Amino acid sequence: MHQLTLLFAIASGHALAVEITGKPGAPGTSGTSPGAAGGAGAAGQELGILVNVATAQTHIVTGGAGGAGGNGAAGDTGQNGGAAGVGGAGGNARLQVYGTPHFPYIFGPYIYAIAKGGDGGNAGLPGAGGAGAADGTYATGGAGGDASVTAVLWPGPRKAEGVTVRATGGKGGKGAGRAGSAQAALALIGYDDTPSSATLEVTAGQGGDALLAGNGADGGAASSSLSAKTAGPGLTLSSSTQGGHGGAGWGIGHRGGAGAVARTTLSASASSGNLKTNIWLGGGLGGPGFGGADGGDGAAMSYTGTPAISTNGKVRHTVSVFGGSAGFSSGGMAGKAGASEAALELSDSKASEIQVFVISHGGSGGYADHGGTTSAGATGLARSNISGLAPVHSNAYGYGGEGGWQDDGGRGAVGGDGYSFSDAAGHSGVFSNASAYGGTGGGARGAGSRGGDGGKGTARASGHGEREVEVGASVRGGAGGMGLAGANGGNGASAHIADSVVGSSNGSLTLGQGAVGGNGGDSEGGVSGSGGNASSRLGWTESKAAQIRVSTGAKGGDSGTGSKGAYAGGSGSASAISALLATAAGAQAEAVSHAQGGFVMLGTLPGDIRAGSANARATVVSAGDGSAYAWAEGGRSINTYRPVRDGSATAHAIAFAAGAAHSEATGIAGTESTSDAIVIVSSEANGGSGAYARAHGWGQNVDAQAKSRAFGAVDNAARTTGYGLQGTLKAESISSSWDRSEAGASAVANINGTALAVVTSANIGGAAPTLQFDPEWHSAFSHAAVAPGEAAHLGDAFANGLLAGIGAMGVLVRPEFPGGPLSTTLTAHYQFDLSAPGQLAFAMLDTLAEQSGFASMALSISNHGAELFTRSFDSLAEVDLFFDHRLLLLGAANAGLQDLLVTAIFTLDQPGGFGFEYALGIAPVPEPQAWLMTVLGLLLIMALVFRPSSALS
């Protein structure tokens, strides 16, 4: 196959690859007589090639390597050693490619243009001085050859679908030879019909290492330029540009070479196709320092771009910028890490969609050993500012660099801070996201040492549009550094964010914030680091958007993991608070908060330690419908050595709405191994056209309540569920109207190692309650309706009288009840006006009983606090008989406002349940003849009862 391909290439006058390498420079001769200098190495051959791309698909030009310098000869007694010979320079490599690609189909439509600068030759070694004399002088290593490629291509009958241009600078020779630079430029002109792609890869040369004592050379500079224009269906462009690394330094008072910067430009145009462009820029690493030398500084990178990108299709543009990491030091000072800043601004009115990603990484701090000093991670800042008529996606990610490691005593360095800012504007969909990450702290080794702390994050985002707008910002604290061989772990950084998102829309608007605390550093044989706290707070007032949602999330950092007897660290707490005021008429508003306490990981415990607590609060006030959701989960332990006290959880959800209101709050904390984790949950919904509140608590000590309040006949219910070793669950519903009428219901139950639901509902003029048990949970319920609109099933109970209200109450314990008495208090409140005095009455309508777990029940009825009726029951049979369609007359009621309260207290000690439905009102007044017959009947009965016994015999 290879022979066939070669013959085809020869026959067609087209070669697969043309590679030219310059001749290497001859090495310098070493001194042969005492004290003689070494000869200089010769330079490598320099190459400059101008070629038509049609002659071959692959063109490679490599400069010749420089020759090594010769060694100086040793001196005789009293004679200096011979000087070292300098290294020869590497040859430069220049490649220029132009024209129209034209090649047989069998070879595939890909073009490669590659230039490599020759490496510089190493300097020779100086000769040793004779007795009483000096050594020979040092020499410089040869410079690395520069590399450059320039390619200008235009279409022809066989267009290149893929073009790769690569330039690599030569490495400086030992003896601190200068690094070779690298530069590449590619222009694609007028490509059409076929999807095209082009890649630039530019890597500058590394600075030469110090041969003996001395500084390392700096890295070489790198630059690239990529431009393309097409009328075809698509274009993909990518450039990778890496600055040269510094060379190694040697000896006290010296340092490694500095890393070099990298630069690039890009422009792209497509009349209709999609554009996908990618820029990658890396700063050179600082050179290491040996023998007490300091490390070199990493290159600080800064990219500010306004790319010339134009198309009617979609645009996806990514920029990634990396600061150079600091140079290592053995016995000296580590170098300084290079900061990174990437900023992109793009405004476009043609593209059908714009997606932009800006990524910035700060360089890592320098590692140190043998008593050297580490350096901190550098900052990473990302900024994106995008606008357009089409949907716009702006994404910015800033990463702090990792702190330098300390290998033999001392402290790891702190991680760098991350910064992120995103702004987006458009007429269609707008999506803006900013995420910032603190760098991880540097590790440490050895007892008495400690890992570095994590870096912090700062983020802000904005979005403005006419339709759908989503804006998010998040921060994450860096993890603490690891501790090895007895060292302690570093602490995770806290993460805090507050009111860092803004937006506007006439359609839907979503604003979200998140914070995650850094995890503590692990430890072998020491103390693990503690996790960082996290908080997210967002308050917003919205007057335009028809739909608005705000959300906050927070996660406390986990403790570090301890091994080899290391102690566990503490974990971070979390707080998430959302508050929303929506004033637009008919708005759909939602507030959400989620908080999770950090976990305590494996490790021996130093004493009293508790996992991170969680607090979530969501509040919404809306001129339309409003929903609030809060979720809090306390941290737990996965520690197998000894249980840890779990973190408490607090969740509050509050909704006020002119329309329907909905609130849900959930709190979870505690495991079977602990007994003091506290769960507090409250959910409150206040709606004009309906309300539903739900609360759920799960833990060892639970206090959960849900409260709903509404107006008139609309749906209005509350439900509280939970599980715990001890605590209280409460549900309450209240409904009111303009005429002073009010209906209320509440259910309160203790929990004692069981799962339970308490449910209430209330309305005025709405549907009558339904008598039924919960199909899944142990449950208690109370439902109340004043002036119900559906009461046909009452029959003649209040014929010709006044039906004031209907209610239903009950308690059920299912067969899986674990034991222990269940106590519940159920109430129903009825407030209504009487235009004239009347006789209050209480009618038993229906009952519902299951099994025989009934222990006791106490029923009472009062009006304005004055007791009208009370009775206790000790068996299911007794209570079932009493409630068998009985009518109780409660006494006279004056005209005016009535305030009736029905209370039932249940105790159940075994599976079973009882429920009843009832009605309250004014009984019909009997006719005069009926009153007379009643009185006469009573007199006759009394006469028979009190007649002397002798008369009866």
Short mmCIF file of N, CA and C in Angstrom, two decimals, residues 731-839:
data_model
loop_
_atom_site.label_atom_id
_atom_site.label_comp_id
_atom_site.label_asym_id
_atom_site.label_seq_id
_atom_site.Cartn_x
_atom_site.Cartn_y
_atom_site.Cartn_z
N ALA A 731 -50.73 21.51 62.00
CA ALA A 731 -51.27 22.08 60.76
C ALA A 731 -52.42 22.99 61.15
N GLU A 732 -52.57 24.09 60.43
CA GLU A 732 -53.62 25.05 60.73
C GLU A 732 -54.07 25.73 59.45
N SER A 733 -55.40 25.85 59.30
CA SER A 733 -55.99 26.53 58.15
C SER A 733 -57.03 27.52 58.64
N ILE A 734 -57.03 28.73 58.06
CA ILE A 734 -57.97 29.78 58.43
C ILE A 734 -58.51 30.40 57.16
N SER A 735 -59.85 30.56 57.12
CA SER A 735 -60.49 31.23 55.99
C SER A 735 -61.38 32.34 56.52
N SER A 736 -61.40 33.47 55.85
CA SER A 736 -62.18 34.62 56.31
C SER A 736 -62.95 35.24 55.15
N SER A 737 -63.88 36.13 55.49
CA SER A 737 -64.66 36.81 54.45
C SER A 737 -64.96 38.24 54.91
N TRP A 738 -65.59 39.00 54.00
CA TRP A 738 -65.84 40.40 54.30
C TRP A 738 -66.89 40.59 55.40
N ASP A 739 -67.76 39.60 55.64
CA ASP A 739 -68.85 39.76 56.60
C ASP A 739 -68.49 39.28 58.01
N ARG A 740 -67.25 39.23 58.33
CA ARG A 740 -66.72 38.82 59.64
C ARG A 740 -66.76 37.32 59.87
N SER A 741 -67.23 36.55 58.88
CA SER A 741 -67.23 35.10 59.03
C SER A 741 -65.79 34.58 58.96
N GLU A 742 -65.57 33.53 59.72
CA GLU A 742 -64.24 32.92 59.71
C GLU A 742 -64.37 31.44 60.04
N ALA A 743 -63.61 30.64 59.29
CA ALA A 743 -63.53 29.21 59.55
C ALA A 743 -62.08 28.86 59.81
N GLY A 744 -61.87 28.05 60.83
CA GLY A 744 -60.50 27.66 61.14
C GLY A 744 -60.43 26.23 61.60
N ALA A 745 -59.31 25.58 61.30
CA ALA A 745 -59.10 24.20 61.74
C ALA A 745 -57.63 24.03 62.10
N SER A 746 -57.37 23.27 63.14
CA SER A 746 -55.99 22.98 63.50
C SER A 746 -55.89 21.54 63.96
N ALA A 747 -54.70 20.99 63.77
CA ALA A 747 -54.40 19.63 64.22
C ALA A 747 -53.00 19.63 64.79
N VAL A 748 -52.86 19.20 66.03
CA VAL A 748 -51.56 19.16 66.70
C VAL A 748 -51.36 17.74 67.22
N ALA A 749 -50.19 17.18 66.93
CA ALA A 749 -49.90 15.81 67.38
C ALA A 749 -48.47 15.71 67.85
N ASN A 750 -48.28 14.89 68.89
CA ASN A 750 -46.92 14.59 69.29
C ASN A 750 -46.41 13.42 68.47
N ILE A 751 -45.11 13.36 68.22
CA ILE A 751 -44.52 12.22 67.53
C ILE A 751 -43.56 11.54 68.48
N ASN A 752 -43.64 10.22 68.48
CA ASN A 752 -42.84 9.45 69.42
C ASN A 752 -42.32 8.22 68.68
N GLY A 753 -41.31 8.46 67.84
CA GLY A 753 -40.73 7.35 67.09
C GLY A 753 -41.61 6.85 65.98
N THR A 754 -42.43 7.72 65.40
CA THR A 754 -43.33 7.29 64.34
C THR A 754 -43.39 8.34 63.25
N ALA A 755 -43.86 7.94 62.07
CA ALA A 755 -44.12 8.86 60.98
C ALA A 755 -45.59 9.24 61.01
N LEU A 756 -45.89 10.51 60.84
CA LEU A 756 -47.24 11.00 61.07
C LEU A 756 -47.54 12.16 60.13
N ALA A 757 -48.83 12.28 59.79
CA ALA A 757 -49.30 13.41 59.00
C ALA A 757 -50.46 14.07 59.72
N VAL A 758 -50.45 15.39 59.82
CA VAL A 758 -51.59 16.15 60.33
C VAL A 758 -52.05 17.08 59.22
N VAL A 759 -53.37 17.12 59.00
CA VAL A 759 -53.92 17.79 57.82
C VAL A 759 -55.10 18.64 58.25
N THR A 760 -55.21 19.84 57.70
CA THR A 760 -56.35 20.72 57.98
C THR A 760 -56.80 21.39 56.70
N SER A 761 -58.06 21.84 56.71
CA SER A 761 -58.58 22.68 55.63
C SER A 761 -59.70 23.53 56.18
N ALA A 762 -59.97 24.65 55.53
CA ALA A 762 -61.03 25.55 55.95
C ALA A 762 -61.50 26.37 54.76
N ASN A 763 -62.83 26.70 54.75
CA ASN A 763 -63.34 27.59 53.72
C ASN A 763 -64.65 28.20 54.18
N ILE A 764 -65.09 29.21 53.48
CA ILE A 764 -66.37 29.86 53.73
C ILE A 764 -67.17 29.82 52.44
N GLY A 765 -68.28 29.11 52.48
CA GLY A 765 -69.13 29.00 51.30
C GLY A 765 -68.62 28.06 50.25
N GLY A 766 -67.67 27.23 50.60
CA GLY A 766 -67.11 26.29 49.64
C GLY A 766 -67.62 24.88 49.85
N ALA A 767 -66.81 23.92 49.39
CA ALA A 767 -67.20 22.52 49.47
C ALA A 767 -67.19 22.04 50.91
N ALA A 768 -68.13 21.14 51.21
CA ALA A 768 -68.17 20.53 52.54
C ALA A 768 -67.01 19.56 52.70
N PRO A 769 -66.47 19.41 53.90
CA PRO A 769 -65.34 18.49 54.12
C PRO A 769 -65.74 17.05 53.84
N THR A 770 -64.71 16.26 53.56
CA THR A 770 -64.88 14.82 53.33
C THR A 770 -64.30 14.05 54.50
N LEU A 771 -65.03 13.06 54.97
CA LEU A 771 -64.58 12.24 56.08
C LEU A 771 -63.79 11.05 55.53
N GLN A 772 -62.44 11.12 55.63
CA GLN A 772 -61.61 10.01 55.17
C GLN A 772 -60.23 10.09 55.80
N PHE A 773 -59.63 8.89 55.97
CA PHE A 773 -58.28 8.82 56.52
C PHE A 773 -57.24 8.95 55.42
N ASP A 774 -56.05 9.34 55.81
CA ASP A 774 -54.94 9.40 54.87
C ASP A 774 -54.61 7.99 54.39
N PRO A 775 -54.43 7.79 53.08
CA PRO A 775 -54.22 6.43 52.56
C PRO A 775 -52.85 5.84 52.86
N GLU A 776 -51.87 6.66 53.32
CA GLU A 776 -50.51 6.16 53.48
C GLU A 776 -49.93 6.37 54.88
N TRP A 777 -50.30 7.43 55.56
CA TRP A 777 -49.63 7.82 56.79
C TRP A 777 -50.51 7.55 58.00
N HIS A 778 -49.88 7.39 59.19
CA HIS A 778 -50.58 7.65 60.43
C HIS A 778 -51.03 9.10 60.33
N SER A 779 -52.26 9.40 60.74
CA SER A 779 -52.73 10.74 60.43
C SER A 779 -53.72 11.25 61.46
N ALA A 780 -53.84 12.57 61.48
CA ALA A 780 -54.85 13.29 62.24
C ALA A 780 -55.33 14.43 61.37
N PHE A 781 -56.65 14.69 61.37
CA PHE A 781 -57.15 15.73 60.48
C PHE A 781 -58.28 16.49 61.12
N SER A 782 -58.43 17.74 60.69
CA SER A 782 -59.55 18.58 61.07
C SER A 782 -59.88 19.49 59.90
N HIS A 783 -61.14 19.45 59.48
CA HIS A 783 -61.60 20.26 58.35
C HIS A 783 -62.82 21.05 58.79
N ALA A 784 -62.90 22.30 58.37
CA ALA A 784 -64.01 23.17 58.77
C ALA A 784 -64.48 24.01 57.59
N ALA A 785 -65.82 24.16 57.48
CA ALA A 785 -66.41 25.00 56.45
C ALA A 785 -67.55 25.78 57.07
N VAL A 786 -67.53 27.11 56.95
CA VAL A 786 -68.62 27.97 57.39
C VAL A 786 -69.54 28.20 56.20
N ALA A 787 -70.84 28.10 56.43
CA ALA A 787 -71.84 28.28 55.37
C ALA A 787 -71.48 27.49 54.13
N PRO A 788 -71.31 26.18 54.26
CA PRO A 788 -70.86 25.38 53.12
C PRO A 788 -71.85 25.44 51.96
N GLY A 789 -71.29 25.40 50.77
CA GLY A 789 -72.13 25.45 49.59
C GLY A 789 -72.69 24.10 49.21
N GLU A 790 -72.21 23.01 49.79
CA GLU A 790 -72.67 21.66 49.48
C GLU A 790 -73.04 20.99 50.80
N ALA A 791 -74.32 20.90 51.08
CA ALA A 791 -74.76 20.29 52.35
C ALA A 791 -76.03 19.46 52.17
N ALA A 792 -76.22 18.88 50.99
CA ALA A 792 -77.44 18.13 50.72
C ALA A 792 -77.53 16.89 51.59
N HIS A 793 -76.39 16.35 52.04
CA HIS A 793 -76.42 15.10 52.80
C HIS A 793 -76.87 15.29 54.25
N LEU A 794 -77.17 16.53 54.65
CA LEU A 794 -77.58 16.76 56.02
C LEU A 794 -79.02 16.34 56.30
N GLY A 795 -79.82 16.18 55.28
CA GLY A 795 -81.20 15.76 55.50
C GLY A 795 -81.99 16.82 56.24
N ASP A 796 -82.73 16.39 57.31
CA ASP A 796 -83.59 17.33 58.06
C ASP A 796 -82.93 17.85 59.33
N ALA A 797 -81.60 17.64 59.47
CA ALA A 797 -80.96 18.03 60.73
C ALA A 797 -81.17 19.50 61.04
N PHE A 798 -81.11 20.38 60.01
CA PHE A 798 -81.33 21.80 60.24
C PHE A 798 -82.42 22.33 59.33
N ALA A 799 -83.43 21.49 59.05
CA ALA A 799 -84.55 21.95 58.22
C ALA A 799 -85.23 23.12 58.92
N ASN A 800 -85.46 24.15 58.14
CA ASN A 800 -86.09 25.38 58.64
C ASN A 800 -85.23 26.10 59.68
N GLY A 801 -83.98 25.65 59.87
CA GLY A 801 -83.07 26.34 60.78
C GLY A 801 -81.95 27.01 59.99
N LEU A 802 -80.79 27.17 60.63
CA LEU A 802 -79.63 27.79 59.99
C LEU A 802 -78.43 26.86 60.11
N LEU A 803 -77.89 26.46 58.97
CA LEU A 803 -76.66 25.68 58.95
C LEU A 803 -75.47 26.64 58.96
N ALA A 804 -74.75 26.67 60.05
CA ALA A 804 -73.62 27.60 60.17
C ALA A 804 -72.32 27.00 59.65
N GLY A 805 -72.09 25.71 59.87
CA GLY A 805 -70.82 25.12 59.44
C GLY A 805 -70.85 23.62 59.52
N ILE A 806 -69.91 23.03 58.78
CA ILE A 806 -69.72 21.57 58.77
C ILE A 806 -68.25 21.30 59.04
N GLY A 807 -67.96 20.22 59.74
CA GLY A 807 -66.59 19.86 60.01
C GLY A 807 -66.38 18.36 60.05
N ALA A 808 -65.12 17.97 60.00
CA ALA A 808 -64.74 16.56 60.11
C ALA A 808 -63.44 16.49 60.87
N MET A 809 -63.35 15.51 61.79
CA MET A 809 -62.14 15.29 62.58
C MET A 809 -61.86 13.81 62.68
N GLY A 810 -60.59 13.46 62.87
CA GLY A 810 -60.29 12.06 63.07
C GLY A 810 -58.81 11.80 63.25
N VAL A 811 -58.53 10.60 63.76
CA VAL A 811 -57.15 10.16 63.99
C VAL A 811 -57.05 8.70 63.57
N LEU A 812 -55.92 8.34 62.93
CA LEU A 812 -55.70 6.96 62.52
C LEU A 812 -54.25 6.57 62.78
N VAL A 813 -54.07 5.40 63.41
CA VAL A 813 -52.75 4.81 63.55
C VAL A 813 -52.75 3.50 62.80
N ARG A 814 -51.84 3.38 61.84
CA ARG A 814 -51.82 2.20 60.99
C ARG A 814 -51.14 1.02 61.70
N PRO A 815 -51.30 -0.19 61.18
CA PRO A 815 -50.76 -1.38 61.87
C PRO A 815 -49.26 -1.35 62.11
N GLU A 816 -48.50 -0.60 61.30
CA GLU A 816 -47.05 -0.59 61.49
C GLU A 816 -46.62 0.38 62.58
N PHE A 817 -47.58 0.93 63.34
CA PHE A 817 -47.26 1.83 64.44
C PHE A 817 -46.27 1.17 65.41
N PRO A 818 -45.11 1.79 65.68
CA PRO A 818 -44.07 1.12 66.46
C PRO A 818 -44.36 1.02 67.95
N GLY A 819 -45.39 1.66 68.44
CA GLY A 819 -45.70 1.59 69.87
C GLY A 819 -45.57 2.93 70.54
N GLY A 820 -46.14 3.03 71.74
CA GLY A 820 -46.12 4.29 72.44
C GLY A 820 -47.39 5.07 72.13
N PRO A 821 -47.99 5.73 73.10
CA PRO A 821 -49.25 6.44 72.87
C PRO A 821 -49.07 7.63 71.92
N LEU A 822 -50.10 7.86 71.12
CA LEU A 822 -50.12 8.99 70.20
C LEU A 822 -51.20 9.94 70.67
N SER A 823 -50.81 11.17 70.96
CA SER A 823 -51.75 12.17 71.47
C SER A 823 -51.92 13.27 70.44
N THR A 824 -53.18 13.59 70.14
CA THR A 824 -53.45 14.64 69.16
C THR A 824 -54.55 15.54 69.69
N THR A 825 -54.45 16.82 69.35
CA THR A 825 -55.48 17.79 69.67
C THR A 825 -56.00 18.40 68.38
N LEU A 826 -57.30 18.26 68.15
CA LEU A 826 -57.93 18.76 66.93
C LEU A 826 -58.92 19.84 67.30
N THR A 827 -58.91 20.93 66.56
CA THR A 827 -59.85 22.01 66.83
C THR A 827 -60.47 22.49 65.52
N ALA A 828 -61.65 23.07 65.66
CA ALA A 828 -62.32 23.73 64.54
C ALA A 828 -62.99 24.98 65.07
N HIS A 829 -62.84 26.06 64.33
CA HIS A 829 -63.31 27.35 64.79
C HIS A 829 -64.31 27.90 63.77
N TYR A 830 -65.49 28.36 64.28
CA TYR A 830 -66.55 28.86 63.41
C TYR A 830 -66.99 30.22 63.93
N GLN A 831 -66.85 31.22 63.08
CA GLN A 831 -67.25 32.58 63.45
C GLN A 831 -68.27 33.06 62.43
N PHE A 832 -69.47 33.47 62.90
CA PHE A 832 -70.52 33.90 61.99
C PHE A 832 -71.47 34.82 62.74
N ASP A 833 -72.29 35.55 62.01
CA ASP A 833 -73.25 36.49 62.60
C ASP A 833 -74.65 35.89 62.62
N LEU A 834 -75.41 36.18 63.70
CA LEU A 834 -76.83 35.86 63.79
C LEU A 834 -77.63 37.16 63.77
N SER A 835 -78.63 37.19 62.92
CA SER A 835 -79.47 38.39 62.86
C SER A 835 -80.50 38.41 63.97
N ALA A 836 -80.77 37.21 64.58
CA ALA A 836 -81.74 37.13 65.67
C ALA A 836 -81.30 36.02 66.61
N PRO A 837 -81.78 36.05 67.86
CA PRO A 837 -81.42 34.98 68.79
C PRO A 837 -81.89 33.62 68.29
N GLY A 838 -81.20 32.57 68.74
CA GLY A 838 -81.57 31.23 68.32
C GLY A 838 -81.00 30.18 69.24
N GLN A 839 -81.32 28.91 68.94
CA GLN A 839 -80.87 27.78 69.72
C GLN A 839 -79.70 27.11 69.00
#
